[in-house]
mmCIF file of N, CA and C in Angstrom:
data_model
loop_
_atom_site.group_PDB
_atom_site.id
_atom_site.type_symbol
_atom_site.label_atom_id
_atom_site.label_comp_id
_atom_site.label_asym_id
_atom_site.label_seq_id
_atom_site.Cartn_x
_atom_site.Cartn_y
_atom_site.Cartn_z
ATOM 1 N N UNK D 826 20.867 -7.711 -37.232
ATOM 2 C CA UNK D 826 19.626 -8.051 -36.542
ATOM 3 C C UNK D 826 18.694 -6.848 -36.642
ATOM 4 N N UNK D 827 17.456 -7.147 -36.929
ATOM 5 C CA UNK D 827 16.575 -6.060 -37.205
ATOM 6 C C UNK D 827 16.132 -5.452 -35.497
ATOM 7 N N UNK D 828 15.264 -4.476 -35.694
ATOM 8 C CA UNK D 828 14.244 -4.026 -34.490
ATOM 9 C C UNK D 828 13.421 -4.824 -33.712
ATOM 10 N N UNK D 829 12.721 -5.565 -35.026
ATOM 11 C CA UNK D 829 11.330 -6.494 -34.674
ATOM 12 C C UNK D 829 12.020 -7.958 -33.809
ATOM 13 N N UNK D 830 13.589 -8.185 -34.443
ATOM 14 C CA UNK D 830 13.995 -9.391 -33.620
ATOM 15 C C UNK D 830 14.733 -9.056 -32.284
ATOM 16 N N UNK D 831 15.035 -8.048 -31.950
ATOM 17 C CA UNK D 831 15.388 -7.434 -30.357
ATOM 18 C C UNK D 831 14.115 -7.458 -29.631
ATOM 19 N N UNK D 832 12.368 -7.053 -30.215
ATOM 20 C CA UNK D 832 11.755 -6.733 -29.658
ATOM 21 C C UNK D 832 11.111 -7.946 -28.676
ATOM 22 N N UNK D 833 11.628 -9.012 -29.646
ATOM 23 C CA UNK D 833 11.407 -10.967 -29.632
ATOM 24 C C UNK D 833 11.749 -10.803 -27.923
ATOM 25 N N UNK D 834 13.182 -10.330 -27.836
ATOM 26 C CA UNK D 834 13.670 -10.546 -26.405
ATOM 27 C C UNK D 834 13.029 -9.619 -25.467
ATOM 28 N N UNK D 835 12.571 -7.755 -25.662
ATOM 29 C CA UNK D 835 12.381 -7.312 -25.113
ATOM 30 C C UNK D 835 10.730 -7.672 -24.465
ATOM 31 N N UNK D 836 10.204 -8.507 -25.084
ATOM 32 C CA UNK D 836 8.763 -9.307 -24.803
ATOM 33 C C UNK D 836 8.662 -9.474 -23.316
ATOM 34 N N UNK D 837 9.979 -10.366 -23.331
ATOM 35 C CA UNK D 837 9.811 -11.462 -21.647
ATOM 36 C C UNK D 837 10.898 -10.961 -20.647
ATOM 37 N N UNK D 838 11.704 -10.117 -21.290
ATOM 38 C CA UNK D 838 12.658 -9.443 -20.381
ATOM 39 C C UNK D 838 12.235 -9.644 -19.122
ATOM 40 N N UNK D 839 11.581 -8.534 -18.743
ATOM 41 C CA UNK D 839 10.962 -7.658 -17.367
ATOM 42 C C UNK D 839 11.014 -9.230 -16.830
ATOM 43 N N UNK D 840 10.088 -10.260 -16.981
ATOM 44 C CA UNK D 840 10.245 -11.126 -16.236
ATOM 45 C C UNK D 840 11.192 -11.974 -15.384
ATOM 46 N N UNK D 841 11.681 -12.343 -16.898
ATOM 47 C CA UNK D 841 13.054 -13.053 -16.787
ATOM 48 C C UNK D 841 14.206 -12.357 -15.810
ATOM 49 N N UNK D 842 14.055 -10.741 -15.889
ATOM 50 C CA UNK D 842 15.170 -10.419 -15.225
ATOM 51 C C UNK D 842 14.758 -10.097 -13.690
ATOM 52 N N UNK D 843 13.801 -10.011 -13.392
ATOM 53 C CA UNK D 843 13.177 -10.159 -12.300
ATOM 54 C C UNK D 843 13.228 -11.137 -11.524
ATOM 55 N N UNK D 844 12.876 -12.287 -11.993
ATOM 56 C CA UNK D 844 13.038 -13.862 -11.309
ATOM 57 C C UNK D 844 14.747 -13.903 -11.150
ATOM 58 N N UNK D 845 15.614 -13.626 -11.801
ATOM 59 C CA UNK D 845 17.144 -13.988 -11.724
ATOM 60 C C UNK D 845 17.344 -12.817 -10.555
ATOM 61 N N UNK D 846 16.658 -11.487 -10.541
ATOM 62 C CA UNK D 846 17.449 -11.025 -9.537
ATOM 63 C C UNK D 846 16.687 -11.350 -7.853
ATOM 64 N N UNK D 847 15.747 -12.037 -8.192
ATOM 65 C CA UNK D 847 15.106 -12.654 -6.735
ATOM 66 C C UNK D 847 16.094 -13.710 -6.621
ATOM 67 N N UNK D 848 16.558 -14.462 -6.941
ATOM 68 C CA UNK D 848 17.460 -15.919 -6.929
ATOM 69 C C UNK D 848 18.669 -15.429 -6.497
ATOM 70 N N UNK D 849 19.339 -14.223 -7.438
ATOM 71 C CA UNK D 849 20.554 -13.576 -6.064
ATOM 72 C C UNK D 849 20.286 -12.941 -5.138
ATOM 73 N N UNK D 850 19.029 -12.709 -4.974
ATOM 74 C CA UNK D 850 19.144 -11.819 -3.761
ATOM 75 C C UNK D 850 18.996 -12.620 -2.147
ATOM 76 N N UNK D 851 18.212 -14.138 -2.973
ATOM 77 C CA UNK D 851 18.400 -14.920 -1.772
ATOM 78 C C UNK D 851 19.469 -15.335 -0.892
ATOM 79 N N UNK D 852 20.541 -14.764 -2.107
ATOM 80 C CA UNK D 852 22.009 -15.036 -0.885
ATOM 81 C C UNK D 852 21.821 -13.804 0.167
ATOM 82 N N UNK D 853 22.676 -14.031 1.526
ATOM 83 C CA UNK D 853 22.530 -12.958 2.489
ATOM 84 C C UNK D 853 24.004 -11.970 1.842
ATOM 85 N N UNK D 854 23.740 -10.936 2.562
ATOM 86 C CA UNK D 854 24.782 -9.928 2.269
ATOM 87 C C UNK D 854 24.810 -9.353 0.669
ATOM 88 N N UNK D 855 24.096 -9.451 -0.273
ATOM 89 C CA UNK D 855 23.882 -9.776 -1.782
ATOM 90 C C UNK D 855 23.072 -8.425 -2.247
ATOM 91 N N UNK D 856 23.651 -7.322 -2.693
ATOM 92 C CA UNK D 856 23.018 -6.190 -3.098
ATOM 93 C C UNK D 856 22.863 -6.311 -4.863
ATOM 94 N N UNK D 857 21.945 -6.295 -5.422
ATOM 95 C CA UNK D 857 21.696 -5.946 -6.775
ATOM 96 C C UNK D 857 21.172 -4.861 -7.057
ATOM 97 N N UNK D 858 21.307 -4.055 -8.309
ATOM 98 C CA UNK D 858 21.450 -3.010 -9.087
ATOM 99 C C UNK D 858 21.643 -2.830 -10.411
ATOM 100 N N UNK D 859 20.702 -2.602 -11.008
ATOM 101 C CA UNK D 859 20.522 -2.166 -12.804
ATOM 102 C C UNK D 859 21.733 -1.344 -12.784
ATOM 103 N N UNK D 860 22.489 -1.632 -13.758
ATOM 104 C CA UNK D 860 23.615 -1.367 -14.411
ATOM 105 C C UNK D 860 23.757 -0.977 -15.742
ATOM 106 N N UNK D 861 23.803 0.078 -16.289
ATOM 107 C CA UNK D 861 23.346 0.642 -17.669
ATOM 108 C C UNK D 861 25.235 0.562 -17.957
ATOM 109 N N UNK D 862 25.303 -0.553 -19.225
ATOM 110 C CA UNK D 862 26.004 -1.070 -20.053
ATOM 111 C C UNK D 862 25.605 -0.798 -21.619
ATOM 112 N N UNK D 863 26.725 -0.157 -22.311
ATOM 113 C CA UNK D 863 26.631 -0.280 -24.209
ATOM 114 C C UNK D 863 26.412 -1.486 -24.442
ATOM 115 N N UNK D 864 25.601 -2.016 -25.155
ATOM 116 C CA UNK D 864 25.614 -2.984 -25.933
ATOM 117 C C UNK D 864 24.546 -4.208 -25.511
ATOM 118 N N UNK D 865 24.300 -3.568 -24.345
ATOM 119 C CA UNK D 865 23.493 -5.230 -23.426
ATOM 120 C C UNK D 865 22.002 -4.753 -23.566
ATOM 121 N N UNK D 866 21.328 -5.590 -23.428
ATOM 122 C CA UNK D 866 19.628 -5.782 -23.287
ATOM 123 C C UNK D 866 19.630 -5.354 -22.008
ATOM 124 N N UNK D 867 19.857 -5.841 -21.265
ATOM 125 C CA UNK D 867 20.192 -5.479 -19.695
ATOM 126 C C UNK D 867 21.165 -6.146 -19.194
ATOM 127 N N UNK D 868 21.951 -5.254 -17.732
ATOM 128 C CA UNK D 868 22.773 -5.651 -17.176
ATOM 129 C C UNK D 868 22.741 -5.735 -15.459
ATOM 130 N N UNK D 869 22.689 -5.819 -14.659
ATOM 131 C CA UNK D 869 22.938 -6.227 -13.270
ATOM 132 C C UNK D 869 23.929 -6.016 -12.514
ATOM 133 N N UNK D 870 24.292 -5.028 -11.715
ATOM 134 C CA UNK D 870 25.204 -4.915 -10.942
ATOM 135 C C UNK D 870 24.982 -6.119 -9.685
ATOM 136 N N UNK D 871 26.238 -6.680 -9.477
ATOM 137 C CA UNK D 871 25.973 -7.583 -7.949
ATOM 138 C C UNK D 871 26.942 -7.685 -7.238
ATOM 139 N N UNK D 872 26.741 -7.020 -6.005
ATOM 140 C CA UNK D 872 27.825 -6.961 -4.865
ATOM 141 C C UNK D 872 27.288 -7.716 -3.538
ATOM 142 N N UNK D 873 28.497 -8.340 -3.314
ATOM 143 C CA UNK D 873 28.564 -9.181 -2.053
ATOM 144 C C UNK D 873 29.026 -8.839 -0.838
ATOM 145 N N UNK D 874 28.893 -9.243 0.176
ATOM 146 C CA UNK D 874 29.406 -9.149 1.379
ATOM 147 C C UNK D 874 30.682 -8.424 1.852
ATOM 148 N N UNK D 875 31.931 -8.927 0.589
ATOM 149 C CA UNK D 875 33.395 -8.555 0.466
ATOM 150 C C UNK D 875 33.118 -7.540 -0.503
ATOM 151 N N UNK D 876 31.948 -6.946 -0.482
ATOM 152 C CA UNK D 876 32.224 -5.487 -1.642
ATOM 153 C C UNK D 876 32.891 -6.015 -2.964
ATOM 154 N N UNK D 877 32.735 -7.515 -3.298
ATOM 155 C CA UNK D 877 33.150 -7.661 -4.785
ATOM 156 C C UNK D 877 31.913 -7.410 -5.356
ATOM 157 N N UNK D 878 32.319 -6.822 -6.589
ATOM 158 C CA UNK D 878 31.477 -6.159 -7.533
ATOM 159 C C UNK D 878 31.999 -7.313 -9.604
ATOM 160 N N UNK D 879 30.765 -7.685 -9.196
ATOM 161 C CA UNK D 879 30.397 -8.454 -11.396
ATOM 162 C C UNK D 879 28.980 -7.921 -11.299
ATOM 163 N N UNK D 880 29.300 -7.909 -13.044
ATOM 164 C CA UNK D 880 28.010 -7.361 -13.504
ATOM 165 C C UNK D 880 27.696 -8.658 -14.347
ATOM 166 N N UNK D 881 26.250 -8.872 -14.155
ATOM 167 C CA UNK D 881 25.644 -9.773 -15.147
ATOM 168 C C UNK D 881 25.102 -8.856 -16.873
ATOM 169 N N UNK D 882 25.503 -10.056 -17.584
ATOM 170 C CA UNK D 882 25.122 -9.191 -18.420
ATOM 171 C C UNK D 882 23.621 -10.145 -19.687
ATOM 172 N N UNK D 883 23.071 -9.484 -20.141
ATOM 173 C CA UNK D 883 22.369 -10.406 -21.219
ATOM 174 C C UNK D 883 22.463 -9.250 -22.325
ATOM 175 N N UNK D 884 23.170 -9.817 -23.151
ATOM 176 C CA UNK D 884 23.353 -9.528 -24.745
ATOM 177 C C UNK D 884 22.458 -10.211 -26.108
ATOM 178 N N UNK D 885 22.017 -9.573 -26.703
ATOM 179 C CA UNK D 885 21.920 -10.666 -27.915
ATOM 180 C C UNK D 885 22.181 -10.314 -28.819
ATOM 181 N N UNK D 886 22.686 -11.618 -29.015
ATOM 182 C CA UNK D 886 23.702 -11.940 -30.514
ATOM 183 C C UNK D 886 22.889 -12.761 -31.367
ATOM 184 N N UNK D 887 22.491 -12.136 -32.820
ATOM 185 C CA UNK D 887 21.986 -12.517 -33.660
ATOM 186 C C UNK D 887 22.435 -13.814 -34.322
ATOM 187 N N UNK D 888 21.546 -14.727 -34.785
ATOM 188 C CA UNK D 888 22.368 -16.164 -35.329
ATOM 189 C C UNK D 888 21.927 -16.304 -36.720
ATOM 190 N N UNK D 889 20.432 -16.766 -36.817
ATOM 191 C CA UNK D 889 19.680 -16.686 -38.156
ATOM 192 C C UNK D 889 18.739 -15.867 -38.090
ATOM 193 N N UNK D 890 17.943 -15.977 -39.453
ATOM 194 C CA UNK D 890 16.313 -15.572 -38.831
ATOM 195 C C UNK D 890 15.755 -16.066 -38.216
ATOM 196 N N UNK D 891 16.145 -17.558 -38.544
ATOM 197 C CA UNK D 891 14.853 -18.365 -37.856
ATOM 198 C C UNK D 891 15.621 -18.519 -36.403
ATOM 199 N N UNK D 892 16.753 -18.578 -35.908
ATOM 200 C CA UNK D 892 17.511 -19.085 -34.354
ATOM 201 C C UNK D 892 17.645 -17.597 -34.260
ATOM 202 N N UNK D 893 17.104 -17.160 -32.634
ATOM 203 C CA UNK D 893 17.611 -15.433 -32.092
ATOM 204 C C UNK D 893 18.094 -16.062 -30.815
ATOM 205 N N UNK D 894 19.408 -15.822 -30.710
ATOM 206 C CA UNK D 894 19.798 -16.136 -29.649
ATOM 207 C C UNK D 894 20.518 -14.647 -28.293
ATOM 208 N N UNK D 895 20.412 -15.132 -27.081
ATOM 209 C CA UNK D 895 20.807 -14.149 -26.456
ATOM 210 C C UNK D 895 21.938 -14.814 -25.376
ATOM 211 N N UNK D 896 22.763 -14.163 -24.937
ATOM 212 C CA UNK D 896 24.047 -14.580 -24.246
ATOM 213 C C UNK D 896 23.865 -13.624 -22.854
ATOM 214 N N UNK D 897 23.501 -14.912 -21.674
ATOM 215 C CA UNK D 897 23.493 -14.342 -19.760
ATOM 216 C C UNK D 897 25.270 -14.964 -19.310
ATOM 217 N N UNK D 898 25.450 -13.867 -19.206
ATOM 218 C CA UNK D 898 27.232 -13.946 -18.535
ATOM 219 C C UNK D 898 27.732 -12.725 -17.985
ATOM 220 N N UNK D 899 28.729 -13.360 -16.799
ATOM 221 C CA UNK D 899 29.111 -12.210 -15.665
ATOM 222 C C UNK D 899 30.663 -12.052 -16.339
ATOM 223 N N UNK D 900 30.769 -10.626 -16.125
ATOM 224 C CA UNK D 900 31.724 -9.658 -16.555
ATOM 225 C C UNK D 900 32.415 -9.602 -14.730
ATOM 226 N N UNK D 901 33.975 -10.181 -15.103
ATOM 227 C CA UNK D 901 34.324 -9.860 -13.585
ATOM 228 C C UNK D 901 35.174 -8.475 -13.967
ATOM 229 N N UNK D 902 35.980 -8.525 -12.344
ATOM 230 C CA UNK D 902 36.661 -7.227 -12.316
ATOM 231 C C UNK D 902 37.743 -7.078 -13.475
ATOM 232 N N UNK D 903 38.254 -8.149 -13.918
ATOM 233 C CA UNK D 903 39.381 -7.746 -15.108
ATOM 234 C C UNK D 903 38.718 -7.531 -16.310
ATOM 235 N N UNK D 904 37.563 -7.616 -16.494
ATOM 236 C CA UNK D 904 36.857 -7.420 -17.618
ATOM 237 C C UNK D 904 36.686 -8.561 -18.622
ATOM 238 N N UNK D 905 36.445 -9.806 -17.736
ATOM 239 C CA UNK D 905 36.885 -11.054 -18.330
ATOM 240 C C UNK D 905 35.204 -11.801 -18.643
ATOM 241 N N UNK D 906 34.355 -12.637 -19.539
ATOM 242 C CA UNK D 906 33.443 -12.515 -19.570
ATOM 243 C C UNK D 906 32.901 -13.837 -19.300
ATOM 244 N N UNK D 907 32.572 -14.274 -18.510
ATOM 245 C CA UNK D 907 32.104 -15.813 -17.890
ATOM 246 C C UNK D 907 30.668 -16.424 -18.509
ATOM 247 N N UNK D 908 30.836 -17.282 -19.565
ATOM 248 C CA UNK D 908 29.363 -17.381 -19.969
ATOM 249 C C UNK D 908 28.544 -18.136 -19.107
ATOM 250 N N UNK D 909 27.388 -18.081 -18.757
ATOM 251 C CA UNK D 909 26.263 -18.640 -18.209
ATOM 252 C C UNK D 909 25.696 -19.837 -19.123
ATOM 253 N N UNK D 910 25.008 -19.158 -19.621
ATOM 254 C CA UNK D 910 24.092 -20.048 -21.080
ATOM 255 C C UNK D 910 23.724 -19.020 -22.128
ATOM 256 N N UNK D 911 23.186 -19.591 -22.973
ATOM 257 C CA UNK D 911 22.862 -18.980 -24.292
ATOM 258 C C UNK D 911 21.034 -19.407 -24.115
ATOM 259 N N UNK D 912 20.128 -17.772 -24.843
ATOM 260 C CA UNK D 912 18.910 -18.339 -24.357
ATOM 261 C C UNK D 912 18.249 -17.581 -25.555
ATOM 262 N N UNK D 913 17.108 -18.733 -25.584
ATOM 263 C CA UNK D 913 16.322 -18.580 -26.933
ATOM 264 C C UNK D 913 15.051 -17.197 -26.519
ATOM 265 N N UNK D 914 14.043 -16.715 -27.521
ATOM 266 C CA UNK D 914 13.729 -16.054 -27.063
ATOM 267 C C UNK D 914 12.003 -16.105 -25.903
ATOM 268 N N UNK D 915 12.046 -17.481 -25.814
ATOM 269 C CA UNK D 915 11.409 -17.811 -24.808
ATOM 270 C C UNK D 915 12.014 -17.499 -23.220
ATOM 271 N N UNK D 916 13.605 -17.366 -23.159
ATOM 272 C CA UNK D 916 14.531 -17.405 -21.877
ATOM 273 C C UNK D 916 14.290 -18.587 -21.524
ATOM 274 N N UNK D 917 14.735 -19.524 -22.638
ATOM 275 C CA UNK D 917 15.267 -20.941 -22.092
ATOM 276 C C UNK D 917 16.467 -20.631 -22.850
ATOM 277 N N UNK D 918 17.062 -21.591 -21.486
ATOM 278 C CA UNK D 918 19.086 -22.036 -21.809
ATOM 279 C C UNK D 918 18.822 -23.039 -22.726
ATOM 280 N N UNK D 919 19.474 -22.563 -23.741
ATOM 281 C CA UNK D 919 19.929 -23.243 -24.854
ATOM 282 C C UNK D 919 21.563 -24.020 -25.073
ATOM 283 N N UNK D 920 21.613 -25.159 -25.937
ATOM 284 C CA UNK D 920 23.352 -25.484 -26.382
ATOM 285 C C UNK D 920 23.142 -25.494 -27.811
ATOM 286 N N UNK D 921 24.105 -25.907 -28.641
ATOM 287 C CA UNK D 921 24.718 -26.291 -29.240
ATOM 288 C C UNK D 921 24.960 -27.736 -29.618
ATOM 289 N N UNK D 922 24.470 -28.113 -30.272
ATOM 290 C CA UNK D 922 24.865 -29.435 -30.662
ATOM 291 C C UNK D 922 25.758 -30.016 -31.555
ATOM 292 N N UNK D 923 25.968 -30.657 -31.721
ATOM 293 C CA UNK D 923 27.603 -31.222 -32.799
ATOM 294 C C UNK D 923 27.117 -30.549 -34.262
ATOM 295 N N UNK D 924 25.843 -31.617 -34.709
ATOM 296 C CA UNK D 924 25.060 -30.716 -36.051
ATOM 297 C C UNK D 924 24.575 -29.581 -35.854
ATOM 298 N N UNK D 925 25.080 -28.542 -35.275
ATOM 299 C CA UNK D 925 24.848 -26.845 -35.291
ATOM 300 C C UNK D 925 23.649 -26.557 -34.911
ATOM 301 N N UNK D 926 22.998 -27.876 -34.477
ATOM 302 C CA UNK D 926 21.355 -27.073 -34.093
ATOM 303 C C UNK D 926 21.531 -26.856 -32.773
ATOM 304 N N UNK D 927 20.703 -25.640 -32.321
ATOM 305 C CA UNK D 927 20.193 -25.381 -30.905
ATOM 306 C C UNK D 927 19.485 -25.882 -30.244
ATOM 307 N N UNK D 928 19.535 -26.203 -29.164
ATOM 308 C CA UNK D 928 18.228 -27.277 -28.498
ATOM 309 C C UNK D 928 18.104 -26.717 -26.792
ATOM 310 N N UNK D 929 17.239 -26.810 -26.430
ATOM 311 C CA UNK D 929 16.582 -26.737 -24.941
ATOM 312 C C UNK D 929 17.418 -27.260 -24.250
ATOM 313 N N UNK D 930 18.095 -27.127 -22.941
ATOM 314 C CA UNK D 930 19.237 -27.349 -22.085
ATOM 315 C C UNK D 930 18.131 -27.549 -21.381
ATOM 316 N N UNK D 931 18.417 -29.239 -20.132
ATOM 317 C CA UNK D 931 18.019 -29.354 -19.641
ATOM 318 C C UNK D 931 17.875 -28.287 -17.675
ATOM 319 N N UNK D 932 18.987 -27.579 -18.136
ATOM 320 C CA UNK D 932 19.754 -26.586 -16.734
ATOM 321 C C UNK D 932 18.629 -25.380 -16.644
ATOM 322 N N UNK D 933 18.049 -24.607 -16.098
ATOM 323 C CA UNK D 933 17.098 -23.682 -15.739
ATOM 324 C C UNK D 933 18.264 -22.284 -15.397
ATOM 325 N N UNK D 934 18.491 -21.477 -16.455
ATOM 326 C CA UNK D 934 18.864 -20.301 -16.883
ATOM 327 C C UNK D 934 19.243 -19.753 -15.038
ATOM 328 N N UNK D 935 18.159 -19.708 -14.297
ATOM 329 C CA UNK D 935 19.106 -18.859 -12.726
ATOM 330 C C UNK D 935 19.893 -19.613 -12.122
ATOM 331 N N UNK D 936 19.784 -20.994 -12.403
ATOM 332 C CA UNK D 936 20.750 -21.799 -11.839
ATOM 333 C C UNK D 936 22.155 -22.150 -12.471
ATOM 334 N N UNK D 937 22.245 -21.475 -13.650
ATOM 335 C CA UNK D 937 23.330 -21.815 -14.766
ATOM 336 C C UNK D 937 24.386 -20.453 -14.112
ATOM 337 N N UNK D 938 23.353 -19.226 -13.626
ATOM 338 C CA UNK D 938 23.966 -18.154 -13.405
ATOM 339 C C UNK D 938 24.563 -18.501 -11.940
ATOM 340 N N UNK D 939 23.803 -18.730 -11.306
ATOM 341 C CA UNK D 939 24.293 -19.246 -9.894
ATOM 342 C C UNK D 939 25.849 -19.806 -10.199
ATOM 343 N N UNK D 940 25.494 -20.814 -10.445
ATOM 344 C CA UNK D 940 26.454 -21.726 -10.526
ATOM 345 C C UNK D 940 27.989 -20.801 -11.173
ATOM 346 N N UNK D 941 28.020 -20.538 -11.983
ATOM 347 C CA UNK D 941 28.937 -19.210 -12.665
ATOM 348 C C UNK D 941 29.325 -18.246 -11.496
ATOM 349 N N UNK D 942 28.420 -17.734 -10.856
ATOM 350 C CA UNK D 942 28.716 -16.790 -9.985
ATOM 351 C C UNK D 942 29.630 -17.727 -8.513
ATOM 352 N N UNK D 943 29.092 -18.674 -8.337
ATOM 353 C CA UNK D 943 29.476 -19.420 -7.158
ATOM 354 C C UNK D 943 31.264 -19.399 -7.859
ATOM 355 N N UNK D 944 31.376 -19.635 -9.073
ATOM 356 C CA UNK D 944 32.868 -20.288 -9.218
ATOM 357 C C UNK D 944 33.508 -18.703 -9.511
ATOM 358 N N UNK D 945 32.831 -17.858 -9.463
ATOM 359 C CA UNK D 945 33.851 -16.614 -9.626
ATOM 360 C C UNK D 945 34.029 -16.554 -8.397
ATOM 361 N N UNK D 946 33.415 -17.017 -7.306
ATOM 362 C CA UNK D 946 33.719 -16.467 -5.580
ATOM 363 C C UNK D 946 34.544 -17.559 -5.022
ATOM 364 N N UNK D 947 35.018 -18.340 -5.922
ATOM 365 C CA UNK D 947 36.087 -19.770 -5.046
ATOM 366 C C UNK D 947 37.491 -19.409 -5.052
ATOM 367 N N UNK D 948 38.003 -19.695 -4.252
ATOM 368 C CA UNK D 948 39.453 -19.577 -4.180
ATOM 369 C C UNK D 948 40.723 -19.873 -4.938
ATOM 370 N N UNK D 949 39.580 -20.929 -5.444
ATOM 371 C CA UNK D 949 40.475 -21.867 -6.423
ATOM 372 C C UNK D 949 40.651 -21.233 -7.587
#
């Protein structure tokens, strides 16, 4: 992946990561914190109430020229990596389709994370 196609993502960053960390912070007890990680665009420290500690992470992983895709997923304590969604460089959640194309997910990227984060905090 070149310079000019990282820079694709570094465009809308600031935003994007801004709005996701207002959406956790609406939980109570919910501390967030920039987390300087190798390899990530940015990362997110987030601690809860019980002092559990995941880091969110957004990576991107190069696909074509023409598809730049980037990967939002929480890293728990075993170092295990929970994907969220995959997001184009607009920061829309993207899938996968059977014929290999990428397409617009109807799910809204803070709620994909939510949802991820909710099932790392279940018992089950």
């Amino acid at each position: 992946m070149d310079q000019r196609a990282l820079m694709m993502f570094e465009k809308g960053m600031d935003k994007f990561v801004k709005s996701l960390k207002k959406s956790l912070q609406k939980h109570e007890h919910v501390s967030v914190s920039h987390q300087s990680m190798p390899q990530c665009l940015e990362s997110l420290k987030v601690t809860d109430e019980g002092d559990n500690e995941h880091v969110l992470r957004l990576v991107v992983v190069g696909c074509t020229e023409k598809t730049l895709l980037a990967r939002l997923s929480w890293l728990d304590k075993m170092g295990k990596d929970h994907v969220c969604c995959y997001l184009n460089t607009k920061f829309e959640a993207v899938k996968r389709k059977h014929n290999g194309l990428w397409v617009k997910d109807k799910h809204e990227p803070a709620d994909m994370c939510l949802r991820v984060w909710t099932c790392l905090h279940s018992p089950i």
